[in-house]
Structures are given as structure tokens and as C-alpha cells.
């Protein structure tokens, strides 16, 4: 069965009677006029649809906790939507924890990850009652135990381990390989467990956590991961009499950024994971653990598009034709950072005949600020609205104020209604944290 992460565009995308593209029943040209550009647009039906895909795909296993990896896109409204779909949250900073807390999320459904959580962040997590902390290293075990002791609390933890699985994705977004900065090496688990059982009395270990990488298209490596985690659980039971009942296999399912991307469906990975888990439960004689997943990109990417307005253009004699838009690497760092490829269309009424090969350049002062290289589009004019697809994940969350440009607004569309969920930054926002010392 197909799932929404396999689509290039939000599920409500269509051409309307004015010849413009609409999403969530909202004409993109109207949105650009009303809210200005660059503009992030999130289609609520697509977000809720993929949540349903995940829930249906995994309903064959009795005990699954879906934890949305909020690093992909973390705003109060997005948190509220995912919470209403029954998702918990994987968070990696005080900022993400605070955002979901302020959105009214049940904090017992929040997990705190990260390889260098600070004293203040761990304290906040304990104060707000975060459900699980995935401890990454020996330093953090000791630090967290001290903090938990000072609150006179027992903190529920997982151990993040490095399963030694290489996935074929961009080097910067691989995490499960042996030489990774994340997690305990397999050979360090026993020492960590001994410390928890004997010394760190304010920590209670519930299970193991791993994450192999992001934008993953391979399916079998999820089975390998389940095998490693369940085998470890069985080994720790035999060696320490320790009953661990949670495995967290992280996130990573890919999305379709362009025509050649073929991500698997949620249903496909669910079958592999659940079959392998059932097989390993028998093989290693362990109790069926709670299965935790942390998908980020696949939950939110497809629902998002970014609208830009075409400004200047330049034909290099005997070279490329550049079309410059009013955003770029500060609102979407992925092309310049990972060489990520995106697909775009002209949102306003044109004859939609693809006739011109152009390069869409950003407005930031750097030659590398190219959003899309060599894309064939209808003839473009100043004022045309460009819609770049699949920008829901890791666009706003990695946005910067490079060149002191204000970050764009974000609107949520559904049933012909549009609502602001992030206000456009103002010039005063840009200087809000600047201080001129009196002596100047
Ligand atoms: N869990 C852990 C522990 C993670 O480190 C990540 C992502 C996820 C879950 C969610 O992975 P997802 O389902 O989104 O693939 N900025 C990069 C992606 C970095 C991913 C980091 N970790 C990009 O734009 O491609």
C-alpha cells in the first residue's frame, strides 16, 4: 500500500479554475498576496494523512509509541496537531521541550535526546516531567544522576547505542555507523548498565535506543537494527537479570524530493520491523517490548511547500539563465548544505508549458545560494510565484537570519482556510537582541 511520504506534493495540491495551483483549498497566489513571500505553507490534511499512515501501518504490533522527531519542524501549532493525532515527541533541546510544553502536550509522551545535553536542559526536562531521557554517554549518565538526586527523583531513561549500521544517505545525516559521535558503542553497554544498577540509584533504565540515519530508502536495515537491539536486550537479561521492555529504533524514513527518489511506504517498513521483532522475541526469548519510533522528515516534509516571488533574472552569455527569488539558503539550507534537490512549479496561471531551462538562485550574498539547478519551467517573469515542494522538514527548523534577512511566515491551510502559525519576522525582530554598550 502507498503512503503519503511517497508523494512529491501535498495531497490536496491541484490546479484550480483560475489556472493557479491550490493547496488545502487555498489559491497559492492569494496566499502570496495576503501573507507576502517567501512563505512556508503547511497542508494540514497531508500531515494528518501521514499520521494515519503510520498508525495504520504499525497497528499490527500491540504496543507502539510514535514520537515525532520535532527537530524536523517544531512550532506550537504543529505540536498541537501531532499531539491530537496521538503522537509523542522526540526533542533535542530546551527550546523544543519548551515549545511542546507550551503547546499543551502531555509531557510524559516526550523523550529527550542529544549527545551533549546541558545541566540546564536536563534540569528543565526533569522539572517539566519529560517521560524519557535517552542518555547518550558516560558523562551524561553521571550528570543526570546528580541532577535527579538533587530533585529527589528517579528519572526514566533509555540508553542510546551505536548499532554499527551504515545506511546509504548523505554522510552528514548518517548516525548509526560505528565511528559516530552519538551513543554508547556496543562494547560500552555493560559498563553503563553496571553503573546504573550499582551506582546511579536515581536512574531507571527501561530500554535501548538507536537511530541509523535520515532520508533512508533501504528497508532491510530496519530489520538489522531490530535484531541488534533485541539481541542486546536478551543478553543484558541473561547477564544482569535486567528486564528491559522498550526498544526505540529512531526515525529516518525517506521522502520524495524529486522524481528519481523512491522512498518506501510506512507500510513496507512496518512489515519488516514488526515481522523481525516478532521473530526476535521468539528467537531470543524476551518479553514483547514497547516499540518506539521517532520519524521526523517523513511526517512533515511532504505537507510543506515554500512560495517565492521571482525578481531579477540574468542570462549569462553562452551560459546559464538565472532566475532570482526573494528567499534562498537562509530559509532552505538543504541545497547548499547537502546538495539536496527540489522540484518547483510556477503557481500562477501560465500556459504551464515547460520551455525554459533555468537555475533558481536565492537572494543571499553567496554564490552557493542556489535553490534548484537546471530546472525546466514555463517562461518566467518578474512577479511570478514559484512553489518549491517538500520543504516541510528541516527548512524552517534550520533557517537563519543570514544577511540579517527576516525569517518567513508560515501558514497552515485546510478546507480553504489559511491561518498564520509563525509570524513573519520584522526588522525590529532582527535587532531585538542587539545591545549597544553605554560606553560607545
Ligand atoms: N531520532 C534521532 C535520534 C535523530 O537524530 C533524528 C534525526 C531523527 C530521529 C529523525 O530523523 P528523520 O525521520 O527526520 O529522518 N538536517 C538534516 C537531517 C538531520 C537529521 C538528524 N537526526 C536534513 O535536512 O536532511
Short mmCIF file of C-alpha atoms and ligand atoms in Angstrom, two decimals:
data_model
loop_
_atom_site.label_atom_id
_atom_site.label_comp_id
_atom_site.label_asym_id
_atom_site.label_seq_id
_atom_site.Cartn_x
_atom_site.Cartn_y
_atom_site.Cartn_z
CA UNK A 1 0.00 0.00 0.00
CA UNK A 2 1.23 3.52 -0.78
CA UNK A 3 1.80 6.14 1.92
CA UNK A 4 1.98 9.91 1.75
CA UNK A 5 5.76 10.19 2.20
CA UNK A 6 5.97 8.71 -1.30
CA UNK A 7 4.27 11.76 -2.86
CA UNK A 8 6.14 14.74 -4.15
CA UNK A 9 3.36 17.20 -3.36
CA UNK A 10 0.81 17.76 -0.58
CA UNK A 11 -2.20 15.51 -1.18
CA UNK A 12 -4.58 18.44 -1.75
CA UNK A 13 -2.45 20.05 -4.50
CA UNK A 14 -4.36 20.85 -7.70
CA UNK A 15 -4.84 23.38 -10.45
CA UNK A 16 -7.94 25.47 -9.76
CA UNK A 17 -10.37 27.16 -12.13
CA UNK A 18 -8.21 30.31 -12.28
CA UNK A 19 -5.32 28.20 -13.54
CA UNK A 20 -3.38 28.70 -10.31
CA UNK A 21 -2.11 25.96 -8.03
CA UNK A 22 -4.05 25.47 -4.83
CA UNK A 23 -3.23 23.53 -1.69
CA UNK A 24 -5.68 22.84 1.15
CA UNK A 25 -8.30 24.63 -0.95
CA UNK A 26 -6.23 27.85 -0.86
CA UNK A 27 -5.01 29.52 -4.04
CA UNK A 28 -1.23 29.91 -3.71
CA UNK A 29 -1.28 33.27 -5.50
CA UNK A 30 -3.83 34.56 -2.98
CA UNK A 31 -1.67 33.27 -0.13
CA UNK A 32 1.38 35.03 -1.56
CA UNK A 33 -0.60 38.26 -1.86
CA UNK A 34 -2.12 38.03 1.60
CA UNK A 35 0.95 36.93 3.56
CA UNK A 36 3.78 38.02 1.27
CA UNK A 37 6.71 35.81 0.24
CA UNK A 38 8.84 33.85 0.98
CA UNK A 39 6.09 31.90 2.67
CA UNK A 40 6.10 28.43 4.18
CA UNK A 41 2.74 26.69 3.62
CA UNK A 42 1.77 23.55 5.56
CA UNK A 43 -1.16 21.40 4.43
CA UNK A 44 -2.94 20.03 7.48
CA UNK A 45 -4.65 17.19 5.59
CA UNK A 46 -1.27 15.88 4.45
CA UNK A 47 0.17 15.95 7.98
CA UNK A 48 -2.85 14.17 9.43
CA UNK A 49 -2.88 11.73 6.49
CA UNK A 50 0.70 10.60 7.09
CA UNK A 51 -0.02 10.24 10.81
CA UNK A 52 -2.86 7.88 9.83
CA UNK A 53 -0.47 6.01 7.52
CA UNK A 54 1.95 5.49 10.40
CA UNK A 55 -0.74 4.44 12.82
CA UNK A 56 -2.36 2.01 10.38
CA UNK A 57 0.98 0.61 9.30
CA UNK A 58 2.02 -0.22 12.86
CA UNK A 59 -1.34 -1.29 14.31
CA UNK A 60 -0.37 -4.94 13.83
CA UNK A 61 2.02 -4.63 16.78
CA UNK A 62 0.30 -4.30 20.14
CA UNK A 63 2.39 -1.63 21.75
CA UNK A 64 3.82 1.19 19.63
CA UNK A 65 4.74 4.73 20.69
CA UNK A 66 5.07 7.18 17.84
CA UNK A 67 7.34 10.05 18.82
CA UNK A 68 7.51 12.78 16.17
CA UNK A 69 11.13 13.99 15.83
CA UNK A 70 10.37 17.64 16.38
CA UNK A 71 13.74 18.75 15.02
CA UNK A 72 12.16 18.41 11.57
CA UNK A 73 9.70 21.24 12.31
CA UNK A 74 8.84 22.41 15.78
CA UNK A 75 6.16 25.04 16.31
CA UNK A 76 3.32 25.16 18.82
CA UNK A 77 0.62 24.59 16.18
CA UNK A 78 2.45 21.64 14.62
CA UNK A 79 2.91 20.14 18.10
CA UNK A 80 -0.79 20.55 18.75
CA UNK A 81 -1.74 18.76 15.51
CA UNK A 82 0.59 15.84 16.15
CA UNK A 83 -0.48 15.57 19.77
CA UNK A 84 -4.10 15.35 18.65
CA UNK A 85 -3.06 12.50 16.34
CA UNK A 86 -1.71 10.62 19.35
CA UNK A 87 1.98 11.22 18.66
CA UNK A 88 4.54 11.87 21.37
CA UNK A 89 7.66 13.98 20.74
CA UNK A 90 11.35 13.35 20.37
CA UNK A 91 13.03 16.59 21.48
CA UNK A 92 16.70 17.57 21.47
CA UNK A 93 16.89 20.92 23.23
CA UNK A 94 15.30 23.10 25.88
CA UNK A 95 13.76 25.07 23.02
CA UNK A 96 11.96 22.04 21.59
CA UNK A 97 10.90 20.84 25.06
CA UNK A 98 9.55 24.30 25.89
CA UNK A 99 7.69 24.57 22.56
CA UNK A 100 5.80 21.31 23.01
CA UNK A 101 5.16 22.11 26.68
CA UNK A 102 3.65 25.48 25.71
CA UNK A 103 1.51 23.71 23.11
CA UNK A 104 -0.11 21.75 25.93
CA UNK A 105 1.49 18.39 25.14
CA UNK A 106 1.30 15.59 27.72
CA UNK A 107 4.94 15.71 28.86
CA UNK A 108 5.03 12.03 29.77
CA UNK A 109 4.91 11.47 25.98
CA UNK A 110 8.10 13.45 25.44
CA UNK A 111 11.54 11.95 25.00
CA UNK A 112 14.74 13.98 25.33
CA UNK A 113 17.65 13.03 23.04
CA UNK A 114 21.03 14.55 22.27
CA UNK A 115 24.75 13.97 22.63
CA UNK A 116 25.55 16.96 24.84
CA UNK A 117 22.55 17.95 26.89
CA UNK A 118 23.38 20.70 29.33
CA UNK A 119 22.78 20.85 33.07
CA UNK A 120 20.05 23.44 32.49
CA UNK A 121 18.37 21.39 29.77
CA UNK A 122 18.37 18.18 31.83
CA UNK A 123 17.01 20.13 34.82
CA UNK A 124 14.21 21.60 32.70
CA UNK A 125 13.36 18.13 31.37
CA UNK A 126 13.05 16.83 34.95
CA UNK A 127 11.05 19.85 36.12
CA UNK A 128 8.57 19.59 33.26
CA UNK A 129 8.19 15.82 33.73
CA UNK A 130 9.58 14.65 30.39
CA UNK A 131 8.73 10.92 30.08
CA UNK A 132 12.09 9.52 28.96
CA UNK A 133 15.62 10.77 28.62
CA UNK A 134 17.79 8.86 26.19
CA UNK A 135 21.24 9.00 27.75
CA UNK A 136 23.99 9.26 25.18
CA UNK A 137 27.30 8.85 27.07
CA UNK A 138 29.06 8.22 30.40
CA UNK A 139 29.36 11.91 31.22
CA UNK A 140 25.62 12.37 30.86
CA UNK A 141 24.83 9.30 33.00
CA UNK A 142 26.73 10.77 35.90
CA UNK A 143 25.44 14.32 35.36
CA UNK A 144 21.81 13.21 35.06
CA UNK A 145 22.05 11.04 38.17
CA UNK A 146 23.39 14.03 40.15
CA UNK A 147 20.62 16.32 38.91
CA UNK A 148 17.93 13.67 39.55
CA UNK A 149 19.32 13.22 43.09
CA UNK A 150 19.11 16.98 43.70
CA UNK A 151 15.40 16.84 42.74
CA UNK A 152 14.96 13.69 44.85
CA UNK A 153 13.53 11.97 41.78
CA UNK A 154 14.11 8.80 39.80
CA UNK A 155 14.45 9.57 36.11
CA UNK A 156 13.27 7.09 33.47
CA UNK A 157 15.92 6.57 30.83
CA UNK A 158 16.88 4.73 27.68
CA UNK A 159 20.46 4.13 26.59
CA UNK A 160 21.36 5.42 23.15
CA UNK A 161 23.58 2.90 21.44
CA UNK A 162 25.51 2.88 18.19
CA UNK A 163 24.35 -0.24 16.39
CA UNK A 164 27.12 -0.20 13.78
CA UNK A 165 24.81 0.01 10.79
CA UNK A 166 25.80 2.02 7.75
CA UNK A 167 22.97 3.43 5.68
CA UNK A 168 23.32 4.91 2.24
CA UNK A 169 22.47 8.52 2.78
CA UNK A 170 24.42 11.77 2.96
CA UNK A 171 27.42 11.36 5.29
CA UNK A 172 26.25 14.25 7.47
CA UNK A 173 22.92 12.59 8.21
CA UNK A 174 24.22 9.07 8.92
CA UNK A 175 24.25 8.39 12.64
CA UNK A 176 24.27 4.66 13.36
CA UNK A 177 27.74 3.78 11.97
CA UNK A 178 30.43 2.66 14.40
CA UNK A 179 32.52 5.80 14.45
CA UNK A 180 29.56 8.06 15.20
CA UNK A 181 29.50 10.86 17.77
CA UNK A 182 26.15 9.55 19.04
CA UNK A 183 25.58 6.91 21.68
CA UNK A 184 27.39 4.13 23.52
CA UNK A 185 29.45 1.74 21.48
CA UNK A 186 28.14 -1.84 21.75
CA UNK A 187 31.23 -2.69 23.79
CA UNK A 188 30.44 0.02 26.37
CA UNK A 189 26.88 -1.05 27.18
CA UNK A 190 27.80 -3.43 30.01
CA UNK A 191 29.81 -0.80 31.83
CA UNK A 192 26.94 1.69 31.50
CA UNK A 193 24.43 -0.87 32.77
CA UNK A 194 26.65 -1.78 35.75
CA UNK A 195 26.92 1.90 36.68
CA UNK A 196 23.13 2.31 36.50
CA UNK A 197 22.43 -0.82 38.52
CA UNK A 198 25.08 -0.27 41.18
CA UNK A 199 25.83 3.44 41.46
CA UNK A 200 23.28 5.63 39.74
CA UNK A 201 20.30 4.96 42.01
CA UNK A 202 18.30 7.89 40.64
CA UNK A 203 18.15 6.46 37.12
CA UNK A 204 15.78 3.74 35.97
CA UNK A 205 16.68 2.06 32.70
CA UNK A 206 13.73 0.97 30.53
CA UNK A 207 15.29 0.13 27.21
CA UNK A 208 17.66 0.76 24.33
CA UNK A 209 17.58 3.41 21.65
CA UNK A 210 19.29 3.67 18.26
CA UNK A 211 18.90 5.79 15.15
CA UNK A 212 20.65 4.86 11.93
CA UNK A 213 20.30 7.94 9.78
CA UNK A 214 17.94 10.06 7.80
CA UNK A 215 16.39 10.08 4.30
CA UNK A 216 16.70 6.28 4.23
CA UNK A 217 15.36 4.29 1.27
CA UNK A 218 16.64 0.86 2.30
CA UNK A 219 14.16 -1.27 4.21
CA UNK A 220 16.23 -4.21 5.40
CA UNK A 221 18.44 -2.14 7.70
CA UNK A 222 15.45 -1.55 9.98
CA UNK A 223 15.29 -5.33 10.43
CA UNK A 224 19.03 -5.38 11.20
CA UNK A 225 18.51 -2.68 13.80
CA UNK A 226 15.66 -4.57 15.49
CA UNK A 227 17.84 -7.69 15.57
CA UNK A 228 20.73 -5.86 17.25
CA UNK A 229 18.51 -4.16 19.85
CA UNK A 230 16.55 -7.29 20.80
CA UNK A 231 19.71 -9.40 20.95
CA UNK A 232 21.23 -6.87 23.34
CA UNK A 233 18.09 -6.90 25.50
CA UNK A 234 18.27 -10.67 25.76
CA UNK A 235 21.99 -10.60 26.52
CA UNK A 236 21.53 -8.00 29.27
CA UNK A 237 18.74 -10.10 30.78
CA UNK A 238 20.99 -13.16 30.89
CA UNK A 239 23.98 -11.27 32.22
CA UNK A 240 22.34 -8.88 34.70
CA UNK A 241 18.83 -10.29 35.13
CA UNK A 242 17.71 -6.94 33.71
CA UNK A 243 14.26 -6.85 32.08
CA UNK A 244 14.24 -4.08 29.51
CA UNK A 245 10.88 -3.57 27.84
CA UNK A 246 11.37 -0.73 25.36
CA UNK A 247 13.21 -0.50 22.07
CA UNK A 248 13.42 2.79 20.24
CA UNK A 249 14.51 2.38 16.63
CA UNK A 250 14.71 6.10 15.80
CA UNK A 251 13.44 7.69 12.61
CA UNK A 252 14.86 8.04 9.14
CA UNK A 253 12.23 7.04 6.60
CA UNK A 254 12.84 9.00 3.41
CA UNK A 255 10.61 11.25 1.33
CA UNK A 256 10.31 12.01 -2.37
CA UNK A 257 12.13 15.26 -3.14
CA UNK A 258 12.31 14.59 -6.88
CA UNK A 259 11.10 12.14 -9.50
CA UNK A 260 14.02 9.77 -9.03
CA UNK A 261 13.51 9.40 -5.26
CA UNK A 262 11.70 6.16 -4.40
CA UNK A 263 11.14 6.08 -0.65
CA UNK A 264 9.49 3.00 0.81
CA UNK A 265 5.98 3.23 2.27
CA UNK A 266 5.35 3.31 6.02
CA UNK A 267 3.52 0.00 5.43
CA UNK A 268 6.62 -1.58 3.94
CA UNK A 269 8.95 -0.65 6.79
CA UNK A 270 6.28 -1.54 9.36
CA UNK A 271 6.02 -5.08 7.97
CA UNK A 272 9.77 -5.52 8.08
CA UNK A 273 10.09 -4.11 11.59
CA UNK A 274 7.14 -5.99 13.08
CA UNK A 275 7.97 -9.32 11.42
CA UNK A 276 11.55 -9.07 12.58
CA UNK A 277 10.51 -8.03 16.06
CA UNK A 278 8.11 -10.98 16.42
CA UNK A 279 10.78 -13.31 15.08
CA UNK A 280 13.41 -11.96 17.54
CA UNK A 281 11.05 -12.07 20.52
CA UNK A 282 10.80 -15.83 19.96
CA UNK A 283 14.40 -16.36 18.95
CA UNK A 284 15.84 -14.52 21.96
CA UNK A 285 13.05 -15.49 24.40
CA UNK A 286 12.30 -11.96 25.51
CA UNK A 287 9.03 -10.33 26.52
CA UNK A 288 7.49 -8.29 23.70
CA UNK A 289 8.91 -4.79 24.21
CA UNK A 290 7.18 -1.49 23.54
CA UNK A 291 8.29 -0.33 20.10
CA UNK A 292 9.16 3.36 19.87
CA UNK A 293 9.66 5.20 16.57
CA UNK A 294 10.91 8.74 16.01
CA UNK A 295 10.02 9.75 12.46
CA UNK A 296 10.55 13.41 11.63
CA UNK A 297 11.05 14.16 7.95
CA UNK A 298 8.56 11.58 6.69
CA UNK A 299 5.84 13.03 8.95
CA UNK A 300 6.13 16.66 7.94
CA UNK A 301 8.16 17.14 4.76
CA UNK A 302 5.51 16.37 2.14
CA UNK A 303 2.97 18.68 3.76
CA UNK A 304 5.16 21.74 3.24
CA UNK A 305 5.87 23.99 0.27
CA UNK A 306 7.66 27.32 0.07
CA UNK A 307 6.39 30.17 -2.09
CA UNK A 308 8.80 32.69 -3.56
CA UNK A 309 8.36 35.67 -5.86
CA UNK A 310 10.52 35.94 -8.95
CA UNK A 311 12.63 39.10 -9.05
CA UNK A 312 15.64 39.67 -11.25
CA UNK A 313 16.91 37.33 -13.91
CA UNK A 314 20.19 37.07 -15.69
CA UNK A 315 21.21 35.30 -18.86
CA UNK A 316 24.92 34.59 -18.78
CA UNK A 317 26.10 34.91 -22.42
CA UNK A 318 26.56 31.30 -23.60
CA UNK A 319 25.82 30.16 -20.05
CA UNK A 320 23.04 29.63 -17.54
CA UNK A 321 19.88 31.60 -17.14
CA UNK A 322 19.49 32.58 -13.50
CA UNK A 323 16.10 33.43 -12.03
CA UNK A 324 16.44 35.06 -8.63
CA UNK A 325 13.78 34.67 -5.95
CA UNK A 326 13.21 36.53 -2.69
CA UNK A 327 14.44 33.72 -0.43
CA UNK A 328 17.12 31.06 -0.56
CA UNK A 329 19.72 29.45 1.66
CA UNK A 330 18.56 31.14 4.85
CA UNK A 331 15.06 29.65 4.59
CA UNK A 332 16.22 26.41 2.93
CA UNK A 333 19.81 25.48 3.74
CA UNK A 334 19.49 21.96 2.35
CA UNK A 335 20.61 22.53 -1.28
CA UNK A 336 23.78 24.38 -0.25
CA UNK A 337 24.44 22.09 2.73
CA UNK A 338 23.71 18.64 1.33
CA UNK A 339 23.33 19.23 -2.40
CA UNK A 340 19.62 18.46 -1.87
CA UNK A 341 17.46 18.59 -4.99
CA UNK A 342 13.98 20.08 -5.07
CA UNK A 343 11.17 20.33 -7.60
CA UNK A 344 9.34 23.58 -8.25
CA UNK A 345 6.43 24.80 -10.34
CA UNK A 346 5.02 28.17 -11.25
CA UNK A 347 1.99 28.67 -9.00
CA UNK A 348 0.24 31.37 -11.00
CA UNK A 349 -1.63 30.88 -14.23
CA UNK A 350 0.76 30.39 -17.10
CA UNK A 351 0.28 28.17 -20.08
CA UNK A 352 2.26 25.72 -17.91
CA UNK A 353 4.22 24.67 -20.97
CA UNK A 354 7.75 23.80 -19.89
CA UNK A 355 10.02 25.66 -22.24
CA UNK A 356 12.94 27.17 -20.42
CA UNK A 357 15.84 25.57 -18.54
CA UNK A 358 16.77 27.88 -15.67
CA UNK A 359 18.63 27.88 -12.38
CA UNK A 360 16.71 29.26 -9.44
CA UNK A 361 19.05 31.40 -7.39
CA UNK A 362 18.49 32.69 -3.88
CA UNK A 363 18.85 36.32 -2.80
CA UNK A 364 21.66 35.75 -0.28
CA UNK A 365 25.18 37.02 -0.79
CA UNK A 366 26.89 33.79 -1.61
CA UNK A 367 27.44 32.07 -4.98
CA UNK A 368 26.42 28.75 -3.39
CA UNK A 369 22.96 30.11 -2.72
CA UNK A 370 21.26 28.17 -5.49
CA UNK A 371 17.89 26.59 -4.71
CA UNK A 372 17.45 24.50 -7.83
CA UNK A 373 19.97 23.88 -10.61
CA UNK A 374 18.79 23.41 -14.18
CA UNK A 375 15.05 23.04 -13.89
CA UNK A 376 12.75 23.32 -16.90
CA UNK A 377 9.86 25.70 -16.26
CA UNK A 378 7.43 27.85 -18.23
CA UNK A 379 8.81 31.23 -19.29
CA UNK A 380 9.18 33.21 -16.07
CA UNK A 381 8.53 36.88 -15.49
CA UNK A 382 9.15 39.17 -12.57
CA UNK A 383 6.31 38.75 -10.05
CA UNK A 384 5.61 35.09 -10.86
CA UNK A 385 5.12 32.87 -7.83
CA UNK A 386 7.34 29.81 -7.56
CA UNK A 387 6.20 26.89 -5.42
CA UNK A 388 9.02 24.64 -4.17
CA UNK A 389 7.70 21.26 -2.97
CA UNK A 390 8.60 19.13 0.01
CA UNK A 391 10.02 21.85 2.23
CA UNK A 392 8.12 20.93 5.41
CA UNK A 393 11.08 19.27 7.14
CA UNK A 394 14.43 20.81 8.04
CA UNK A 395 13.72 24.07 6.24
CA UNK A 396 12.22 26.37 8.85
CA UNK A 397 13.97 24.36 11.57
CA UNK A 398 17.37 25.13 10.04
CA UNK A 399 16.52 28.66 8.90
CA UNK A 400 18.85 31.51 9.79
CA UNK A 401 18.92 35.28 9.62
CA UNK A 402 21.93 35.31 7.30
CA UNK A 403 22.40 38.76 5.78
CA UNK A 404 20.02 39.96 8.52
CA UNK A 405 17.07 38.90 6.44
CA UNK A 406 13.83 38.26 8.37
CA UNK A 407 12.65 34.65 8.57
CA UNK A 408 9.48 33.97 6.54
CA UNK A 409 6.00 33.43 7.93
CA UNK A 410 4.33 30.02 7.97
CA UNK A 411 0.65 29.37 7.28
CA UNK A 412 -1.42 26.28 7.88
CA UNK A 413 -4.01 25.55 5.18
CA UNK A 414 -7.03 23.30 5.42
CA UNK A 415 -10.52 23.24 3.87
CA UNK A 416 -9.96 26.58 2.07
CA UNK A 417 -8.89 28.29 5.29
CA UNK A 418 -5.42 29.69 5.96
CA UNK A 419 -4.03 30.60 9.37
CA UNK A 420 -0.70 32.04 10.37
CA UNK A 421 1.24 29.63 12.59
CA UNK A 422 4.51 31.59 12.55
CA UNK A 423 4.54 35.34 12.10
CA UNK A 424 6.93 36.85 9.60
CA UNK A 425 9.87 38.41 11.41
CA UNK A 426 10.02 42.18 11.42
CA UNK A 427 13.04 44.47 11.17
CA UNK A 428 12.66 45.08 14.90
CA UNK A 429 12.89 41.32 15.48
CA UNK A 430 16.18 41.43 13.63
CA UNK A 431 17.69 43.90 16.08
CA UNK A 432 15.75 42.70 19.14
CA UNK A 433 18.77 41.14 20.82
CA UNK A 434 21.35 43.75 19.84
CA UNK A 435 22.84 45.79 22.65
CA UNK A 436 24.98 48.92 22.34
CA UNK A 437 27.13 49.21 25.50
CA UNK A 438 26.83 52.61 27.22
CA UNK A 439 30.50 53.40 26.71
CA UNK A 440 30.05 53.53 22.91
N1 LIG B 1 15.83 10.36 16.01
C1 LIG B 1 17.08 10.79 16.13
C2 LIG B 1 17.86 10.37 17.28
C3 LIG B 1 17.62 11.64 15.15
O1 LIG B 1 18.87 12.05 15.27
C4 LIG B 1 16.83 12.04 14.05
C5 LIG B 1 17.35 12.94 13.03
C6 LIG B 1 15.51 11.56 13.98
C7 LIG B 1 15.05 10.72 14.97
C8 LIG B 1 14.58 11.94 12.85
O2 LIG B 1 15.05 11.51 11.63
P1 LIG B 1 14.11 11.69 10.32
O3 LIG B 1 12.92 10.77 10.49
O4 LIG B 1 13.71 13.10 10.25
O5 LIG B 1 14.98 11.27 9.21
N2 LIG B 1 19.09 18.28 8.78
C9 LIG B 1 19.14 17.03 8.04
C10 LIG B 1 18.53 15.89 8.80
C11 LIG B 1 19.19 15.64 10.14
C12 LIG B 1 18.55 14.51 10.88
C13 LIG B 1 19.10 14.42 12.24
N3 LIG B 1 18.53 13.42 13.06
C14 LIG B 1 18.47 17.22 6.69
O6 LIG B 1 17.97 18.32 6.41
O7 LIG B 1 18.45 16.32 5.88
#
